XYZ file of C-alpha atoms in Angstrom:
392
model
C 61.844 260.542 133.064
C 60.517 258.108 135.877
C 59.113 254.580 136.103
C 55.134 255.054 135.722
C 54.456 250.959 135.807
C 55.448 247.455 135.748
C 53.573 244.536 134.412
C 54.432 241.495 135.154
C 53.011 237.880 133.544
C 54.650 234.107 134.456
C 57.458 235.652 135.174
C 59.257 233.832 138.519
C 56.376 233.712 140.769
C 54.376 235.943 139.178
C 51.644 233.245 137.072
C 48.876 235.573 136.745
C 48.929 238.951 135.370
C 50.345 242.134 137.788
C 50.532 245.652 137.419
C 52.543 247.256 139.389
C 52.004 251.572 139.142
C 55.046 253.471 140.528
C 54.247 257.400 141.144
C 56.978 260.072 141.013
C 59.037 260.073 144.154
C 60.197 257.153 146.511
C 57.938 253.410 145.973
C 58.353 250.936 148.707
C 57.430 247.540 148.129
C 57.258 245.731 151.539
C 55.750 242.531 152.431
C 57.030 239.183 154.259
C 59.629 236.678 153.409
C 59.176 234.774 149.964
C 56.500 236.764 149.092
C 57.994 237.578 145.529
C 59.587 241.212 146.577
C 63.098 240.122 145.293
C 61.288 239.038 141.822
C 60.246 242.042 141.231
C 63.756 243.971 140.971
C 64.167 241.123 139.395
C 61.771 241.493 136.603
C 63.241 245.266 136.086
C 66.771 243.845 135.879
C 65.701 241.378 133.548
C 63.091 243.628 130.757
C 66.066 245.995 130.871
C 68.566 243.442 129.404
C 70.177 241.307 131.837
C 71.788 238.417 130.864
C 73.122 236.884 133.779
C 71.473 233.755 134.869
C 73.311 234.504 138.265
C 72.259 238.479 139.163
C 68.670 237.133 138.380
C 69.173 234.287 140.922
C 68.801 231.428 138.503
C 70.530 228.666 136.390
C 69.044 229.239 132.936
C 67.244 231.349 131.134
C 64.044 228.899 131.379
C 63.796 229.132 135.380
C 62.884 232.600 134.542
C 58.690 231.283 133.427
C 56.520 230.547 136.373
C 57.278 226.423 136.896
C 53.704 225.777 138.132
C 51.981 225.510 141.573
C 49.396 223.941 143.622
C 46.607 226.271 142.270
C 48.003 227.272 138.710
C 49.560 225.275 135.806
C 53.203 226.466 134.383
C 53.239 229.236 132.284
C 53.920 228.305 128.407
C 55.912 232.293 128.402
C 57.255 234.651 130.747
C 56.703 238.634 129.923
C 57.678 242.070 131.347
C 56.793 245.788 130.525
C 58.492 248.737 132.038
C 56.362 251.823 131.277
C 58.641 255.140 131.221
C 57.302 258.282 131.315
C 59.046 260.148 128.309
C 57.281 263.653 128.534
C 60.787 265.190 128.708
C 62.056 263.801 125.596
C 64.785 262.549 127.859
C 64.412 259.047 125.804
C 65.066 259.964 122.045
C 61.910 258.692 120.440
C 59.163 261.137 119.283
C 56.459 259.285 122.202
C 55.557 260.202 125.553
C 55.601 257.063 126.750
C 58.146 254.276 126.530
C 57.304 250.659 126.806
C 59.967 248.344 127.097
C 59.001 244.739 126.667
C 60.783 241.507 126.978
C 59.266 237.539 126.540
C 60.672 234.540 126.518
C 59.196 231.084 125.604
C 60.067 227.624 127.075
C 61.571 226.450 123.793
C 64.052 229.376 124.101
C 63.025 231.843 121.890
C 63.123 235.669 123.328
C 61.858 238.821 121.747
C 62.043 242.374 122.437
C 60.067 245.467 121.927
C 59.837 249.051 122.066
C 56.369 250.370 121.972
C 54.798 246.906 120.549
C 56.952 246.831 117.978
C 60.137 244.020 117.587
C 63.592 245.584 118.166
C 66.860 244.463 119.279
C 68.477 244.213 122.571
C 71.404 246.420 121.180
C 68.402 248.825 119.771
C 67.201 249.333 123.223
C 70.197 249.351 124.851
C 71.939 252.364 122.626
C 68.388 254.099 123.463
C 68.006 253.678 127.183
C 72.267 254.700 126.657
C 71.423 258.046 124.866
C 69.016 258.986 127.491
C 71.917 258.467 130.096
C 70.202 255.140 131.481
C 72.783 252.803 130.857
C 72.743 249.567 132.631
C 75.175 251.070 134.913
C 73.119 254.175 135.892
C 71.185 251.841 138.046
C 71.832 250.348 140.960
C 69.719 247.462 142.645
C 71.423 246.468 145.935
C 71.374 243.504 147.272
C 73.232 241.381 149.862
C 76.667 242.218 150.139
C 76.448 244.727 146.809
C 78.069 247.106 149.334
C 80.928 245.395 149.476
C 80.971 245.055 145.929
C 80.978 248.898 144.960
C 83.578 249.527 148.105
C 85.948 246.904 146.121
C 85.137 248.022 142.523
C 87.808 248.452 140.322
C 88.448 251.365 138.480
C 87.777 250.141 135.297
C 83.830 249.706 136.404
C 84.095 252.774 138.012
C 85.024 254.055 134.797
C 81.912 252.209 133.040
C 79.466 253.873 135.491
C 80.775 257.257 134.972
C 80.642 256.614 130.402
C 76.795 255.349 131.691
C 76.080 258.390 133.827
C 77.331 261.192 131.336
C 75.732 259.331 128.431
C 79.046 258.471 126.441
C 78.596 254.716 126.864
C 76.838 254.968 123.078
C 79.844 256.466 121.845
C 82.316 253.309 123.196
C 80.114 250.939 122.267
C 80.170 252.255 118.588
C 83.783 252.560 118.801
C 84.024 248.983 119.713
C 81.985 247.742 117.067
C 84.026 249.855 114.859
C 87.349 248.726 116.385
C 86.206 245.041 115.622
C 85.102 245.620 112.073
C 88.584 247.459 111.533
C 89.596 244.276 112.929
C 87.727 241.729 110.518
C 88.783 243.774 107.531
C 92.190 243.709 108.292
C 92.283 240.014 108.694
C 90.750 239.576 105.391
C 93.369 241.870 103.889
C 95.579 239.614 105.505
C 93.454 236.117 104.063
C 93.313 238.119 100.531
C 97.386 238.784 100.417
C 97.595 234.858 101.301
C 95.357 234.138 98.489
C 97.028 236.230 96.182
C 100.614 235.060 96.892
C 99.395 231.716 95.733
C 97.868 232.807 92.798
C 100.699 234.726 91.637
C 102.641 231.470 90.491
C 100.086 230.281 88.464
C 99.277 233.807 86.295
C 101.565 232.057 83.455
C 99.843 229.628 83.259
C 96.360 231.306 83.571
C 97.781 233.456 80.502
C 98.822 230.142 78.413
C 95.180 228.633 79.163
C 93.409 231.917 78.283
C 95.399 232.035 74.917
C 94.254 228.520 74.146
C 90.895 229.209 75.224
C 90.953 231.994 72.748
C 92.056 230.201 69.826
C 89.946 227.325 70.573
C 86.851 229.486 70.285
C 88.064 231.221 67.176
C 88.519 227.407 65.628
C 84.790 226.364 67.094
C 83.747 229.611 65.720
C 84.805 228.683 62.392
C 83.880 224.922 62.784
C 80.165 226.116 63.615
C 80.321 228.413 60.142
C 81.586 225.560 58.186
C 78.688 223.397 59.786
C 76.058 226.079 58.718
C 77.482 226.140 54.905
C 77.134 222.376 54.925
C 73.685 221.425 56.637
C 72.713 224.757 54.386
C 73.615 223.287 50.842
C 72.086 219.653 52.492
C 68.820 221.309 53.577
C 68.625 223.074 49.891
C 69.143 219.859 48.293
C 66.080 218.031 49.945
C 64.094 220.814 50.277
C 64.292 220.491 46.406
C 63.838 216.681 46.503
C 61.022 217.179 48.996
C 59.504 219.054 46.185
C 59.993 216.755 43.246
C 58.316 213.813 45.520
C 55.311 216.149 46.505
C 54.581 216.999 42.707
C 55.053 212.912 41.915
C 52.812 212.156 45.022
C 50.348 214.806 43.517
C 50.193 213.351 40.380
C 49.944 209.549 41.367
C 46.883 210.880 43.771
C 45.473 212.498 40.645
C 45.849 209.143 38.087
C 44.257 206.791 41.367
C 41.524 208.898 42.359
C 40.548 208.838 38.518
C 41.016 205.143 38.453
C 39.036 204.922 41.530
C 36.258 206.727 40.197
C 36.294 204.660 37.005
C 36.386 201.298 39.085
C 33.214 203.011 40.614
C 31.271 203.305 37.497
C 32.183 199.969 36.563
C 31.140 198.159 39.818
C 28.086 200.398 39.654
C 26.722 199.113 36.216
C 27.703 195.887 36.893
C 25.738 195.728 40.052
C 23.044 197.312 38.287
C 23.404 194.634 35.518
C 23.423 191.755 38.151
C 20.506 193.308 39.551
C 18.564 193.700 36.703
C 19.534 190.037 35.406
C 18.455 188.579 38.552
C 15.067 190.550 38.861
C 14.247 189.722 34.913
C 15.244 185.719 35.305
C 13.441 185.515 38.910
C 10.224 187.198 38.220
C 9.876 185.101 34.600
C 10.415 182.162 36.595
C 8.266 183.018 39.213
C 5.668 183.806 36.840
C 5.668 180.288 35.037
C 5.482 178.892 38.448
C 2.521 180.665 39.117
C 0.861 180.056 35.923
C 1.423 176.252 36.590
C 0.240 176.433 39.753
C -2.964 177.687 39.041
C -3.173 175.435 35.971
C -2.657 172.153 38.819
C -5.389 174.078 40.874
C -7.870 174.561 38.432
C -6.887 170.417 36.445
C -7.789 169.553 40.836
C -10.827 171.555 40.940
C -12.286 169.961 38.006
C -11.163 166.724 39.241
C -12.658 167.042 42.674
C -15.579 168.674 40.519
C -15.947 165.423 38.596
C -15.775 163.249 41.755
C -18.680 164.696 43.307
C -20.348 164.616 41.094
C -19.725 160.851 40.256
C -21.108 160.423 43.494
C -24.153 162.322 42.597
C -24.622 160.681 39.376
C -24.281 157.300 38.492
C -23.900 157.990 34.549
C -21.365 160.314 35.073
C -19.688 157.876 37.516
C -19.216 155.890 34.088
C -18.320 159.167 32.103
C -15.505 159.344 34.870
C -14.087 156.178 34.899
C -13.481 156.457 31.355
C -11.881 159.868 31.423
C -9.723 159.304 34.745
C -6.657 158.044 32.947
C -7.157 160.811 30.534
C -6.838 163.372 33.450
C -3.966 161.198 35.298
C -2.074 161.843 32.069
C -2.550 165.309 31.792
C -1.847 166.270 35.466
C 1.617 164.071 35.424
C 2.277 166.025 32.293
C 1.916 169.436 34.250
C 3.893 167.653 37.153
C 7.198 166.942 34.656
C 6.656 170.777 33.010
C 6.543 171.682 37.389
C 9.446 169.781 37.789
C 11.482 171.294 34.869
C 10.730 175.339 36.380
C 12.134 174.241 39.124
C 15.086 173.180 37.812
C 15.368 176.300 35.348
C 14.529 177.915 39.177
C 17.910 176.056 40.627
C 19.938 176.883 37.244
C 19.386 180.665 37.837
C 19.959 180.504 41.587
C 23.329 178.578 40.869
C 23.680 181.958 38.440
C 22.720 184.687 40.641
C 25.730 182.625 43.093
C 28.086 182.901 40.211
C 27.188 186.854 39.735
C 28.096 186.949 43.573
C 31.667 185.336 43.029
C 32.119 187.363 40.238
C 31.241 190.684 42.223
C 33.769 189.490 44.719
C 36.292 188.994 42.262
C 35.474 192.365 41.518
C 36.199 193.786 45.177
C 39.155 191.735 45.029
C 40.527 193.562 41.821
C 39.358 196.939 43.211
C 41.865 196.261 46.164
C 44.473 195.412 44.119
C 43.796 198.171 41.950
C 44.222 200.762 45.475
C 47.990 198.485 46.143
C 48.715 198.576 42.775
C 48.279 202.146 42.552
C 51.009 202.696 45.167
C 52.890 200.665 43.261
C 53.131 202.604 40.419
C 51.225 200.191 37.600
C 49.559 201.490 34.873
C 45.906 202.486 35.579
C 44.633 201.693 32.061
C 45.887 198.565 31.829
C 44.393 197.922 35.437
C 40.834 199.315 33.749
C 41.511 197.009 30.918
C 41.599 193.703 32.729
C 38.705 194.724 34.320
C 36.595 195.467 30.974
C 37.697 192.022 29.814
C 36.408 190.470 33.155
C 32.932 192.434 32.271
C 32.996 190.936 28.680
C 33.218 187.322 30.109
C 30.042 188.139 32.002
């Protein structure tokens, strides 16, 4: 297994996008002072898990993304990929190649993955373990890291070695086991607590349990007695509900045959009124007209006689003597005029009484409708109105 490439993208000093290919044997990446050489151990240190703000040279974990420059704008991310050539199976993953990748965004967030795909930094880190390239199976040197591994002590010397032979999984499982073991014993601890305190009150748990019981029995028996109760009420006026319906039937029976009855009535007396009014009117009218054309023909003959007067001298005499004849006759027809007229008044003053008398018999139908909800008779309702007709 060997490094194959390293991409690099607003990470440091890096704002653009840069591959990096590493073939096998010995890579040498030279070039002058502040060029970004010291970035790019860097990056490895940093896509492999580090987590110290210090071994990468900075303060916090956002000094990481590319702050911006004269020619470029700050990066919004910083990202690295480490491309390991996994022919071997040295890494145990079924892939040839391994792609580590780590990002991290200016509001803080950080994500890993393995192949494009999310993981954990413990995932990766039991992996890269496995495969016997532990964090401590590396060494970058730097300034005065000489020094350093002269003056280790030998409980990092014992780290490098678990690293090297591949056992560093193993300790880290044990210490996540050890800490569990831990946890669990404290809460055996927390639960004994708990328990001692409960232990005083199991009396009077019992006593409350008892009196729950017999509570429930007694609303058991309460609900029961409640059931019998409402049971024997609901019979009762389910049975009156009946009664009233057959009552309420009947009453709709007795007014609808009322109603039809007050029907016929008001029909033949409308038909009565009607007929009354057409008989009176048109004999009326008929007098009227005979008069009428009696006054038309007495004026014909009268303007007849006057032109003829006119004409004639002789019968100017003939006229003169029969004008107060004529005068007599034509005031006569005026009085019998004046007389339809007033028979004409008489029967409209009728036809106005018929109309009260129809109202009176709305009136009475109404009452009739209350009165049937009131429970009177309906044949003595139907006999006040037969009398009313008689009067008629």
């Amino acid at each position: 297994m060997y490094l194959k490439k390293l991409s690099i993208q607003g990470f440091k000093s890096f704002a653009r996008k840069t591959v990096i290919d590493f073939a096998p044997g010995i890579t040498g990446v030279v070039g002058p002072n502040g060029s970004g050489k010291s970035n790019v151990s860097d990056a490895i240190k940093w896509v492999l898990g580090e987590q110290s703000m210090k071994n990468l040279r900075s303060k916090k974990s956002e000094d990481v993304i590319f702050s911006g420059s004269e020619k470029a704008s700050k990066a919004g991310m910083a990202e690295v990929s480490l491309d390991l050539d996994n022919s071997k199976r040295i890494v145990p993953i079924d892939f040839t190649d391994v792609t580590i990748t780590r990002r991290v965004y200016r509001s803080g967030e950080s994500e890993y993955l393995l192949n494009g795909a999310k993981a954990r930094l413990m995932d990766i880190t039991e992996i890269l373990s496995k495969s016997g390239f532990g964090r401590s199976t590396y060494t970058v040197i730097g300034q005065g890291l000489v020094d350093k591994l002269i003056t280790q002590t030998a409980e990092e010397r014992r780290e490098l070695f678990q690293d090297a032979s591949g056992v560093k999984h193993f300790y880290v499982k044990r210490d996540q086991a050890l800490r569990k073991f831990k946890e669990t014993k404290e809460n055996i601890v927390r639960v004994a607590d708990v328990l001692r305190e409960i232990k005083p009150r199991l009396n009077s748990l019992e006593r409350q349990q008892k009196e729950a019981e017999e509570r429930k029995i007694i609303s058991k028996n309460v609900v029961e007695l409640q059931k019998r109760y409402y049971g024997s009420e609901l019979l009762d006026i389910e049975s009156l509900l009946e009664e009233n319906e057959n009552k309420f039937f009947s009453l709709e029976k007795e007014y609808k045959e009322v109603q039809a009855e007050v029907a016929i009535i008001t029909q033949k007396l409308e038909q009565r009124t009607e007929s009354l009014e057409k008989q009176e009117l048109y004999s009326k009218e008929k007098d009227i007209e005979n008069l009428e054309l009696k006054i038309q023909s007495l004026q014909d003959k009268l303007f007849a006689q006057v032109r003829d007067s006119a004409l004639n001298v002789e019968k100017k005499k003939y006229f003169s003597e029969n004008l107060p004849r004529l005068e007599e006759e034509l005031s006569q027809i005026s009085v019998v005029v004046s007389e339809k007229e007033s028979q004409i008044e008489k029967l409209k003053e009728k036809q106005s009484e018929l109309k009260s008398e129809l109202e009176k018999l709305i009136v009475l139908k109404s009452d009739l409708e209350k009165n049937v909800n009131k429970k009177i008779e309906p044949k003595d309702i139907i006999f006040s109105i037969k009398e009313s007709l008689e009067k008629l």
